[in-house]
Coordinates of C-alpha atoms and ligand atoms in Angstrom, one line a residue:
X16 CA 12.9 28.4 9.1
X17 CA 9.8 29.6 6.7
X18 CA 7.1 27.5 4.6
X19 CA 5.8 28.7 1.6
X20 CA 3.3 26.8 -0.3
X21 CA 1.8 27.4 -3.7
X22 CA 4.0 29.0 -5.8
X23 CA 3.8 27.7 -9.4
X24 CA 5.7 27.5 -12.6
X25 CA 5.5 26.3 -15.7
X26 CA 6.6 22.4 -15.8
X27 CA 9.7 23.2 -18.5
X28 CA 10.5 26.3 -16.0
X29 CA 15.3 26.6 -15.8
X30 CA 16.3 26.0 -12.2
X31 CA 17.6 29.3 -11.6
X32 CA 14.0 30.4 -12.1
X33 CA 12.7 28.6 -8.9
X34 CA 15.1 31.5 -6.6
X35 CA 14.3 34.0 -8.1
X36 CA 10.4 33.3 -8.4
X37 CA 10.7 33.2 -4.5
X38 CA 12.3 36.3 -4.3
X39 CA 9.7 37.5 -6.2
X40 CA 7.4 36.0 -4.4
X41 CA 8.4 37.3 -1.4
X42 CA 9.0 40.6 -2.4
X43 CA 13.3 40.1 -1.4
X44 CA 16.2 41.1 -2.6
X45 CA 18.2 37.7 -4.5
X46 CA 20.8 37.7 -1.7
X47 CA 17.7 38.0 1.1
X48 CA 16.7 34.6 0.1
X49 CA 20.0 32.8 1.9
X50 CA 18.8 28.8 1.1
X51 CA 15.8 26.6 -0.3
X52 CA 14.6 23.3 0.0
X53 CA 11.7 22.0 -1.9
X54 CA 9.5 19.7 0.7
X55 CA 6.9 19.5 -1.5
X56 CA 6.9 18.7 -5.6
X57 CA 3.4 18.5 -7.5
X58 CA 1.9 19.6 -10.8
X59 CA -1.4 20.8 -11.4
X60 CA -2.6 18.3 -15.1
X61 CA -6.3 19.4 -14.7
X62 CA -7.8 19.8 -19.0
X63 CA -7.8 23.1 -20.1
X64 CA -5.8 24.5 -18.0
X65 CA -1.3 25.2 -18.7
X66 CA 0.6 22.0 -16.9
X67 CA 2.2 23.7 -13.7
X68 CA 4.8 22.3 -11.2
X69 CA 3.4 23.5 -7.8
X70 CA 5.9 23.9 -5.1
X71 CA 6.3 23.5 -1.0
X72 CA 9.4 25.3 0.1
X73 CA 11.6 25.7 3.2
X74 CA 12.9 29.0 3.0
X75 CA 15.6 30.4 4.9
X76 CA 15.6 34.6 4.8
X77 CA 18.1 36.9 6.9
X78 CA 15.3 38.1 8.3
X79 CA 12.7 35.9 9.3
X80 CA 11.0 38.0 11.6
X81 CA 10.5 41.1 9.9
X82 CA 9.2 38.8 6.6
X83 CA 6.7 37.1 8.6
X84 CA 5.1 40.4 10.0
X85 CA 5.0 42.0 6.2
X86 CA 3.4 39.3 5.0
X87 CA 1.3 38.3 7.6
X88 CA -2.0 38.2 5.8
X89 CA -0.8 36.2 3.5
X90 CA -1.8 32.4 4.4
X91 CA 1.0 30.6 2.6
X92 CA 3.4 32.0 4.5
X93 CA 4.2 30.8 8.1
X94 CA 6.7 29.5 9.8
X95 CA 7.8 25.4 8.7
X96 CA 6.3 23.0 11.0
X97 CA 8.3 20.9 12.6
X98 CA 8.6 17.4 10.9
X99 CA 11.1 15.8 12.9
X100 CA 10.4 12.6 14.8
X101 CA 10.4 12.5 18.7
X102 CA 10.8 8.7 20.0
X103 CA 8.0 9.0 22.9
X104 CA 10.9 7.1 25.4
X105 CA 13.0 4.1 25.6
X106 CA 12.6 0.5 27.3
X107 CA 13.0 -0.4 30.7
X108 CA 16.6 -1.9 31.7
X109 CA 14.5 -5.1 33.5
X110 CA 11.8 -5.9 30.7
X111 CA 11.0 -9.5 31.2
X112 CA 9.7 -10.5 28.2
X113 CA 10.9 -9.3 25.0
X114 CA 7.9 -8.3 22.3
X115 CA 7.2 -10.0 19.6
X116 CA 5.8 -8.9 16.4
X117 CA 4.4 -11.2 14.1
X118 CA 4.2 -10.8 10.5
X119 CA 7.5 -8.4 8.5
X120 CA 5.9 -6.4 6.2
X121 CA 5.0 -2.8 6.3
X122 CA 3.8 -2.4 9.4
X123 CA 5.8 -5.0 11.0
X124 CA 8.9 -3.7 10.1
X125 CA 8.0 -0.5 11.1
X126 CA 7.0 -2.0 14.6
X127 CA 9.8 -3.8 14.8
X128 CA 12.6 -0.8 13.9
X129 CA 10.8 1.7 16.5
X130 CA 10.6 -0.6 19.0
X131 CA 14.3 -1.5 18.1
X132 CA 15.1 2.0 18.4
X133 CA 13.7 2.4 21.7
X134 CA 16.2 -0.1 23.0
X135 CA 13.3 -3.2 23.5
X136 CA 14.7 -5.7 21.3
X137 CA 11.9 -7.0 19.6
X138 CA 11.5 -11.0 18.4
X139 CA 10.1 -11.0 14.3
X140 CA 8.3 -13.9 13.9
X141 CA 7.3 -14.0 9.6
X142 CA 5.8 -17.7 8.5
X143 CA 7.5 -16.8 5.5
X144 CA 11.9 -16.3 3.4
X145 CA 13.2 -13.9 3.7
X146 CA 13.3 -12.3 0.9
X147 CA 15.5 -13.6 -2.1
X148 CA 14.4 -17.1 -1.3
X149 CA 10.9 -15.4 -1.6
X150 CA 11.3 -14.2 -4.8
X151 CA 12.2 -16.8 -6.5
X152 CA 9.5 -19.3 -5.5
X153 CA 7.2 -15.8 -6.3
X154 CA 8.6 -16.3 -9.7
X155 CA 7.1 -20.2 -9.7
X156 CA 4.0 -19.6 -9.7
X157 CA 4.9 -16.8 -12.8
X158 CA 6.3 -18.6 -15.1
X159 CA 5.9 -22.2 -14.0
X160 CA 2.2 -22.2 -12.1
X161 CA 3.7 -23.5 -9.0
X162 CA 2.6 -22.4 -6.0
X163 CA 3.9 -21.9 -2.6
X164 CA 1.1 -21.5 0.3
X165 CA 3.7 -20.4 2.6
X166 CA 6.1 -18.0 0.0
X167 CA 4.3 -16.3 -2.3
X168 CA 3.2 -12.3 -3.2
X169 CA 1.3 -12.0 0.3
X170 CA 3.5 -14.5 3.0
X171 CA 7.6 -13.5 3.4
X172 CA 10.0 -11.5 3.9
X173 CA 8.8 -7.1 3.6
X174 CA 4.9 -8.4 3.2
X175 CA 2.5 -7.8 0.8
X176 CA 3.6 -4.7 -0.8
X177 CA 7.2 -6.0 -1.8
X178 CA 6.4 -7.3 -5.5
X179 CA 4.3 -3.7 -6.2
X180 CA 4.2 -0.5 -7.8
X181 CA 6.0 0.9 -4.3
X182 CA 3.2 3.5 -4.3
X183 CA 4.1 5.7 -1.1
X184 CA 1.1 7.7 -0.8
X185 CA -1.8 7.3 1.6
X186 CA -5.1 10.0 2.1
X187 CA -4.7 9.2 6.3
X188 CA -4.6 12.7 8.9
X189 CA -1.1 12.2 9.3
X190 CA -0.8 15.4 12.4
X191 CA 2.4 14.5 13.5
X192 CA 4.1 13.6 10.6
X193 CA 4.8 10.1 11.1
X194 CA 4.6 9.4 7.5
X195 CA 7.7 11.3 7.0
X196 CA 9.6 9.0 9.4
X197 CA 8.4 6.3 7.3
X198 CA 9.8 7.8 4.4
X199 CA 13.1 8.9 5.8
X200 CA 13.5 5.3 7.0
X201 CA 13.2 4.2 3.7
X202 CA 15.9 6.9 2.1
X203 CA 18.3 6.0 4.9
X204 CA 17.7 2.3 3.3
X205 CA 18.1 3.3 -0.3
X206 CA 15.0 4.4 -1.6
X207 CA 15.9 7.2 -3.6
X208 CA 15.2 11.1 -1.8
X209 CA 13.0 12.3 -4.0
X210 CA 10.2 10.4 -2.3
X211 CA 9.9 13.0 0.8
X212 CA 9.6 15.4 -2.0
X213 CA 7.7 14.4 -4.8
X214 CA 3.7 14.6 -4.4
X215 CA 3.0 10.7 -5.4
X216 CA 6.6 8.7 -5.1
X217 CA 7.3 5.5 -5.9
X218 CA 10.3 3.0 -5.3
X219 CA 8.9 -0.1 -7.4
X220 CA 9.7 -3.6 -7.0
X221 CA 13.7 -4.0 -7.1
X222 CA 14.5 -1.5 -4.7
X223 CA 12.1 -2.5 -2.2
X224 CA 13.7 -5.8 -2.3
X225 CA 17.0 -4.2 -1.1
X226 CA 15.6 -1.3 1.3
X227 CA 13.4 -4.7 3.6
X228 CA 17.0 -6.3 3.6
X229 CA 18.9 -3.3 5.1
X230 CA 16.3 -2.3 7.7
X231 CA 16.2 -6.5 9.3
X232 CA 19.8 -5.5 9.3
X233 CA 19.2 -2.3 10.7
X234 CA 16.7 -4.2 13.6
X235 CA 19.7 -6.7 14.1
X236 CA 22.2 -4.2 14.2
X237 CA 20.1 -2.6 17.1
X238 CA 19.2 -5.9 19.0
X239 CA 16.4 -6.9 17.6
X240 CA 16.5 -11.1 15.9
X241 CA 14.4 -11.2 13.1
X242 CA 13.6 -15.1 12.4
X243 CA 11.9 -16.7 9.0
X244 CA 9.8 -19.4 8.5
X245 CA 8.0 -19.2 12.4
X246 CA 4.0 -19.1 11.5
X247 CA 2.4 -18.4 14.5
X248 CA -0.7 -21.2 15.4
X249 CA -1.9 -20.1 18.2
X250 CA -1.8 -17.6 20.9
X251 CA -1.7 -18.3 24.8
X252 CA -4.2 -15.6 26.8
X253 CA -4.7 -15.9 30.9
X254 CA -6.9 -13.6 33.2
X255 CA -7.5 -11.5 29.6
X256 CA -3.6 -11.2 28.8
X257 CA -1.2 -12.9 26.1
X258 CA 1.3 -14.7 27.7
X259 CA 2.8 -16.6 24.8
X260 CA 3.0 -17.3 21.1
X261 CA 3.0 -21.1 20.0
X262 CA 4.8 -21.8 16.8
X263 CA 4.5 -24.1 14.1
X264 CA 7.4 -26.5 15.1
X265 CA 5.9 -26.3 18.7
X266 CA 8.0 -23.9 20.3
X267 CA 6.0 -22.0 22.8
X268 CA 7.4 -18.3 23.0
X269 CA 6.1 -16.1 26.0
X270 CA 6.0 -12.2 25.8
X271 CA 3.5 -10.0 27.5
X272 CA 3.1 -7.9 24.3
X273 CA 2.9 -9.0 21.2
X274 CA 1.9 -6.8 17.8
X275 CA -0.4 -8.5 15.4
X276 CA 1.1 -7.3 12.0
X277 CA -0.5 -10.2 9.8
X278 CA -1.9 -8.8 6.7
X279 CA -5.0 -9.2 4.9
X280 CA -4.5 -12.4 3.4
X281 CA -3.7 -14.5 6.7
X282 CA -7.2 -16.3 7.1
X283 CA -5.4 -19.3 8.8
X284 CA -4.5 -16.9 11.5
X285 CA -7.7 -15.2 11.5
X286 CA -9.9 -18.5 12.5
X287 CA -7.3 -19.0 15.4
X288 CA -7.2 -15.4 17.0
X289 CA -11.0 -15.4 16.1
X290 CA -11.3 -19.3 17.9
X291 CA -9.5 -18.3 20.9
X292 CA -12.4 -15.3 21.2
X293 CA -10.0 -12.5 20.4
X294 CA -12.9 -9.6 19.6
X295 CA -12.8 -9.0 15.5
X296 CA -16.0 -7.5 13.2
X297 CA -16.8 -8.5 9.9
X298 CA -16.1 -5.3 8.0
X299 CA -16.7 -3.5 4.5
X300 CA -14.1 -4.6 1.6
X301 CA -14.4 -4.5 -2.5
X302 CA -13.9 -6.7 -5.0
X303 CA -13.8 -6.2 -8.9
X304 CA -11.5 -7.4 -11.4
X305 CA -8.1 -5.5 -12.9
X306 CA -8.2 -3.4 -16.5
X307 CA -4.8 -2.9 -18.8
X308 CA -4.7 -0.4 -21.4
X309 CA -2.1 0.4 -23.3
X310 CA -0.2 3.2 -21.0
X311 CA 0.3 5.7 -24.2
X312 CA -3.9 6.1 -23.7
X313 CA -3.2 6.9 -20.3
X314 CA -0.6 9.3 -20.6
X315 CA -2.2 11.5 -23.6
X316 CA -5.5 11.4 -22.3
X317 CA -3.9 12.7 -19.2
X318 CA -1.1 14.9 -20.4
X319 CA -1.8 15.8 -23.6
X320 CA 1.0 17.1 -25.9
X321 CA 3.3 16.8 -22.4
X322 CA 2.9 13.1 -22.5
X323 CA 6.1 11.5 -21.7
X324 CA 7.6 14.5 -20.2
X325 CA 10.5 13.1 -17.8
X326 CA 9.4 14.8 -14.5
X327 CA 5.7 13.7 -15.3
X328 CA 6.3 9.8 -15.7
X329 CA 3.6 7.7 -16.3
X330 CA 0.5 8.6 -15.7
X331 CA -2.0 7.4 -13.6
X332 CA -5.8 8.2 -12.9
X333 CA -8.8 7.5 -10.3
X334 CA -11.3 6.9 -10.5
X335 CA -15.0 6.6 -9.1
X336 CA -18.6 5.7 -10.6
X337 CA -22.0 5.7 -8.4
X338 CA -23.9 2.9 -10.4
X339 CA -27.5 3.3 -10.5
X340 CA -27.6 -0.3 -8.7
X341 CA -26.5 1.9 -5.6
X342 CA -23.1 0.3 -5.5
X343 CA -19.9 2.8 -6.0
X344 CA -17.1 1.4 -8.1
X345 CA -13.4 2.5 -8.3
X346 CA -10.2 2.3 -9.5
X347 CA -7.5 0.5 -7.3
X348 CA -4.4 0.4 -7.1
X349 CA -3.6 2.5 -10.2
X350 CA -0.1 0.6 -12.0
X351 CA 1.5 2.5 -14.4
X352 CA 3.5 1.0 -16.6
X353 CA 3.3 -2.3 -14.8
X354 CA 2.3 -5.9 -14.8
X355 CA -1.2 -7.7 -13.6
X356 CA 0.5 -10.6 -11.0
X357 CA -1.2 -13.8 -9.6
X358 CA -1.5 -12.7 -6.2
X359 CA -2.9 -15.6 -4.7
X360 CA -2.3 -17.5 -1.4
X361 CA -4.0 -20.5 -1.2
X362 CA -3.7 -23.3 -3.9
X363 CA -6.4 -23.6 -6.7
X364 CA -7.9 -19.7 -6.3
X365 CA -6.8 -17.1 -8.7
X366 CA -6.1 -13.5 -7.6
X367 CA -5.4 -10.6 -9.4
X368 CA -3.3 -7.3 -8.4
X369 CA -0.9 -5.0 -10.2
X370 CA 3.1 -4.2 -9.4
X371 CA 5.6 -2.1 -11.3
X372 CA 9.4 -1.4 -11.7
X373 CA 10.7 2.4 -10.7
X374 CA 10.9 3.1 -14.3
X375 CA 7.4 2.5 -15.0
X376 CA 7.8 1.9 -18.6
X377 CA 6.1 -1.2 -19.7
X378 CA 3.8 -1.2 -22.1
X379 CA 0.6 -1.8 -20.2
X380 CA -1.6 0.4 -17.6
X381 CA -3.3 -1.3 -14.8
X382 CA -5.6 -0.7 -12.2
X383 CA -8.0 -3.2 -10.0
X384 CA -12.3 -1.9 -11.0
X385 CA -13.7 -2.8 -8.0
X386 CA -17.0 -2.4 -6.6
X387 CA -17.3 -1.6 -2.5
X388 CA -19.5 -4.6 -0.8
X389 CA -20.3 -4.7 2.8
X390 CA -21.0 -7.7 5.3
X391 CA -24.7 -7.4 4.3
X392 CA -23.7 -8.8 1.0
X393 CA -22.3 -11.7 2.7
X394 CA -24.0 -12.7 6.3
X395 CA -22.6 -14.9 8.4
X396 CA -20.9 -13.5 11.0
X397 CA -16.5 -12.5 11.4
X398 CA -15.0 -14.8 9.0
X399 CA -17.9 -14.7 6.2
X400 CA -16.0 -12.6 4.6
X401 CA -13.1 -15.0 4.1
X402 CA -15.2 -17.6 2.8
X403 CA -16.3 -15.2 0.1
X404 CA -13.6 -14.4 -0.9
X405 CA -12.0 -17.1 -1.1
X406 CA -15.6 -18.6 -3.1
X407 CA -15.2 -15.9 -5.9
X408 CA -10.9 -17.0 -5.9
X409 CA -12.0 -20.9 -6.3
X410 CA -14.7 -19.8 -9.0
X411 CA -12.2 -17.4 -10.6
X412 CA -9.4 -20.6 -10.9
X413 CA -12.2 -22.8 -12.4
X414 CA -12.5 -19.9 -15.4
X415 CA -9.0 -19.9 -16.1
X416 CA -8.5 -23.7 -16.6
X417 CA -7.5 -24.9 -13.4
X418 CA -4.0 -23.7 -14.2
X419 CA -3.7 -20.9 -12.1
X420 CA -4.4 -19.1 -15.7
X421 CA -6.9 -15.9 -15.2
X422 CA -9.4 -15.9 -16.7
X423 CA -9.8 -12.7 -19.0
X424 CA -12.0 -10.6 -21.6
X425 CA -11.9 -7.9 -23.8
X426 CA -13.7 -4.9 -22.1
X427 CA -16.1 -4.1 -25.3
X428 CA -17.0 -8.1 -25.0
X429 CA -17.6 -7.4 -21.0
X430 CA -19.4 -4.8 -21.6
X431 CA -21.9 -6.7 -24.8
X432 CA -21.7 -10.1 -22.3
X433 CA -20.7 -11.9 -24.9
X434 CA -17.2 -13.9 -24.0
X435 CA -14.4 -13.1 -26.2
X436 CA -12.2 -15.7 -28.2
X437 CA -9.0 -13.4 -29.9
X438 CA -7.4 -10.6 -28.1
X439 CA -6.9 -7.4 -30.0
X440 CA -4.2 -4.8 -29.5
X441 CA -3.4 -4.7 -25.8
X442 CA -1.3 -7.9 -24.9
X443 CA -2.2 -8.9 -21.0
X444 CA 0.8 -9.2 -19.1
X445 CA -0.7 -11.4 -16.5
X446 CA 1.8 -14.5 -16.2
X447 CA 1.2 -17.6 -15.8
X448 CA -1.8 -16.5 -19.1
X449 CA -5.1 -15.4 -18.9
X450 CA -7.9 -17.9 -20.6
X451 CA -10.5 -15.9 -22.8
X452 CA -14.2 -16.2 -21.9
X453 CA -17.0 -14.4 -19.9
X454 CA -16.3 -13.0 -16.6
X455 CA -20.3 -12.6 -16.3
X456 CA -20.2 -15.2 -13.3
X457 CA -17.1 -14.3 -12.2
X458 CA -18.6 -12.2 -9.1
X459 CA -22.1 -11.0 -7.9
X460 CA -24.8 -10.1 -10.4
X461 CA -24.9 -6.7 -8.6
X462 CA -20.9 -6.4 -9.2
X463 CA -21.5 -7.3 -12.8
X464 CA -23.9 -4.8 -13.4
X465 CA -21.9 -1.8 -11.7
X466 CA -18.6 -2.2 -13.3
X467 CA -20.4 -3.3 -17.2
X468 CA -22.0 0.6 -16.3
X469 CA -19.1 2.2 -14.6
X470 CA -16.9 1.3 -17.8
X471 CA -18.5 3.4 -20.2
X472 CA -19.2 6.8 -17.6
X473 CA -15.0 5.8 -17.0
X474 CA -14.4 6.8 -20.8
X475 CA -15.9 9.8 -20.7
X476 CA -13.5 10.7 -18.4
X477 CA -10.5 9.4 -20.1
X478 CA -11.1 9.0 -23.5
X479 CA -10.3 5.5 -24.6
X480 CA -11.0 3.8 -21.0
X481 CA -14.0 2.0 -22.5
X482 CA -11.5 0.4 -25.5
X483 CA -12.6 -2.6 -26.9
X484 CA -9.5 -4.4 -26.8
X485 CA -8.4 -3.3 -23.1
X486 CA -8.3 -6.4 -21.1
X487 CA -10.4 -7.4 -17.9
X488 CA -8.9 -9.8 -16.0
X489 CA -9.8 -11.2 -12.4
X490 CA -10.8 -11.6 -9.7
X491 CA -9.4 -8.9 -7.5
X492 CA -10.5 -9.9 -3.9
X493 CA -7.6 -9.1 -1.6
X494 CA -7.8 -5.3 -1.5
X495 CA -8.4 -4.9 1.9
X496 CA -9.1 -7.1 5.0
X497 CA -12.6 -8.6 5.2
X498 CA -12.4 -7.6 9.1
X499 CA -11.6 -5.7 11.7
X500 CA -9.2 -6.8 14.7
X501 CA -10.7 -4.1 16.7
X502 CA -8.9 -2.1 19.2
X503 CA -8.9 0.6 21.5
X504 CA -7.3 3.7 22.2
X505 CA -4.5 2.1 23.4
X506 CA -4.1 0.2 20.4
X507 CA -4.7 -2.9 22.4
X508 CA -7.5 -5.4 21.5
X509 CA -10.7 -4.7 22.7
X510 CA -10.6 -7.6 25.0
X511 CA -7.2 -9.4 24.9
X512 CA -4.3 -6.9 27.1
X513 CA -1.0 -7.0 25.6
X514 CA -2.3 -8.0 21.8
X515 CA -1.9 -5.2 20.0
X516 CA -3.3 -5.6 16.1
X517 CA -1.7 -3.5 13.7
X518 CA -1.3 -2.8 10.4
X519 CA -3.8 -3.9 7.2
X520 CA -4.9 -7.8 8.6
X521 CA -6.4 -6.2 11.9
X522 CA -8.2 -3.1 9.5
X523 CA -6.2 -0.2 10.0
X524 CA -4.0 0.5 7.3
X525 CA -3.9 0.3 3.3
X526 CA -1.2 0.6 1.7
X527 CA 2.2 0.4 2.4
X528 CA 2.6 3.9 4.0
X529 CA -0.6 3.8 6.0
X530 CA 0.9 0.5 7.1
X531 CA 4.3 2.0 8.3
X532 CA 2.6 4.1 10.4
X533 CA 0.5 2.3 12.3
X534 CA 3.4 0.5 12.6
X535 CA 5.2 3.4 14.4
X536 CA 1.5 4.4 16.0
X537 CA 1.5 0.7 17.8
X538 CA 5.1 0.3 18.6
X539 CA 4.4 4.1 20.7
X540 CA 1.6 2.3 22.2
X541 CA 3.3 -0.7 23.0
X542 CA 6.2 1.1 24.6
X543 CA 4.5 3.8 26.3
X544 CA 2.0 0.8 27.8
X545 CA 5.4 -0.9 29.1
X546 CA 6.6 2.3 30.7
X547 CA 3.5 3.0 32.7
X548 CA 3.3 -0.2 34.1
Ligands
FAD8 P1 1.8 -7.7 5.2 O1 2.3 -6.3 4.0 O2 0.8 -8.1 4.0 O3 2.7 -7.9 5.8 C1 2.1 -9.0 6.7 C2 2.9 -10.6 7.0 O4 2.7 -11.3 8.3 C3 3.3 -11.5 5.6 O5 4.7 -11.2 5.4 C4 3.0 -12.7 6.5 O6 3.7 -13.7 5.4 C5 2.7 -12.6 7.4 N1 2.2 -13.2 8.6 C6 0.6 -13.5 8.3 N2 0.7 -14.2 9.2 C7 1.3 -15.2 10.0 C8 1.5 -15.6 11.0 N3 0.6 -16.7 10.9 N4 2.8 -16.2 11.3 C9 4.0 -15.5 11.2 N5 4.1 -14.3 10.2 C10 2.5 -14.1 9.4 N6 0.7 -0.9 -1.6 C11 1.0 0.2 -1.7 O7 1.0 1.2 -1.1 N7 1.2 0.6 -3.1 C12 1.3 0.0 -3.9 O8 1.6 0.2 -4.8 C13 1.0 -1.5 -3.5 N8 1.0 -2.8 -4.4 C14 0.7 -3.9 -3.9 C15 0.6 -4.7 -4.6 C16 0.7 -6.0 -4.8 C17 0.7 -7.2 -5.7 C18 -0.2 -6.2 -3.2 C19 -0.6 -7.8 -3.1 C20 -0.5 -5.5 -2.6 C21 0.3 -4.0 -2.9 N9 0.0 -2.9 -1.8 C22 0.7 -1.6 -2.0 C23 -0.7 -3.5 -0.4 C24 0.4 -3.4 0.7 O9 1.2 -4.1 0.2 C25 -0.1 -3.6 1.8 O10 -1.3 -2.6 2.0 C26 1.0 -3.8 2.8 O11 2.0 -4.6 2.9 C27 -0.1 -4.1 4.3 O12 0.8 -4.2 5.3 P2 1.1 -4.6 6.4 O13 2.7 -4.8 7.5 O14 -0.1 -4.3 7.0 O15 0.7 -6.7 6.0

């Protein structure tokens, strides 16, 4: 098979124009093109250019060798790379203790799936509930202002990304095409085929719920075991190696291999690991607000006359501004046609994030507008980032009125540093509700100053971004883990053998796809450590 890169066609081309364009590009007769498959489809929506679709294609022709020879100087054509997945080994028959995966978010799911596929019969321990029950608890906060600290947006089957936009792309380097394995498994579990070839795939919340259940069934059918409402409260270490886990029930589970895929919100478990001396480091993360605009404004700014085209869907954006006080402000986890959600896992704290359905057809576009911070901004050691997040989230709870409503402000008022008293044309989507006021004290002064400078600058890139009536809600603090549970080349903790810190909580992923990829890497490393003895 041959790979043809960067074949451009107009947005509204007829289906038969694609094989015709391939034949023309390869200088072959149409009949010589035996088959083709779209490997990737993206678009070029830069202003001042006609909007075009860009295809990467896998192609079968009658005589590949002759074509490759003839097109030898053309760097857009070559043999298709092998993107299929190859297992690193199979479990030995005499494995004494089953490996344990802590956490059933995307990282834990893929670690468990791979271990199960290699015959390791993993046990998964998840502190939250199975996904249907968890959905009810999560809606309890959104609709009735009642938080369940063990079953919410952050904790439970599927992990943090279950109630999300389900964006499935990442900027990680992926020379082994592990992201392809993640996407292929998602398709097997019920995701639409298109996630394999569109450039920015997403699946939305409702589909994710069903997919997560099917992946659990696959793991179980392969000999794995998934246990819910089983919080790990301690770890047992002997002679620098993991020997077991303690559960909240008091049960002790003997094991020599643990994948710790905790997510960025397992603050109590971070503390346990820290107390037990597991090597950890403070790391940079970001804090800020969510912003909401009419989706139509973003579509218009990005796609002009093509706004609303079904192949393009609801438009997204990505923005960065380097503020004069040295801070970087950037858009984070942009959710086209979505809603802002209450994402706290701790009582009396308010955290915002965003989600959407597959259709992305809600009225508003939302995104985090966040400011990068480093451990120098929160001195005090490894756990100081958690304390810093907690302080901002508690402050937001008070500013929001003390009932899980989010504090909010119109963009025009925020820029003018004047409290908002009345909504304008943009109706905020955050449930249980928004309390208008002044966000001036919701973040450290340097962050407020940087966001105030960034919004008008963003308005120059997306016309109307700094519109008066756009709404800010806060606070956005769980952008990534505030710490790293550092591991070596073999993916094991630097000072506890058999402990494999993984995914977003350990500081090795940011997003669903990269967390899934990290789960695969760590499962492979665990398998190899067993096989090498
Ligand atoms: P998590 O998904 O956080 O999973 C960790 C799991 O560990 C949790 O289920 C938790 O309950 C469990 N756990 C924690 N402590 C313990 C313990 N002591 N014992 C047992 N179990 C424990 N990313 C994207 O790529 N695209 C998006 O569109 C997107 N939207 C998002 C929207 C929202 C509202 C949120 C909150 C996040 C979103 N993200 C998105 C980020 C994405 O969800 C995370 O990057 C990803 O889930 C990280 O995966 P993980 O497996 O490392 O951790």
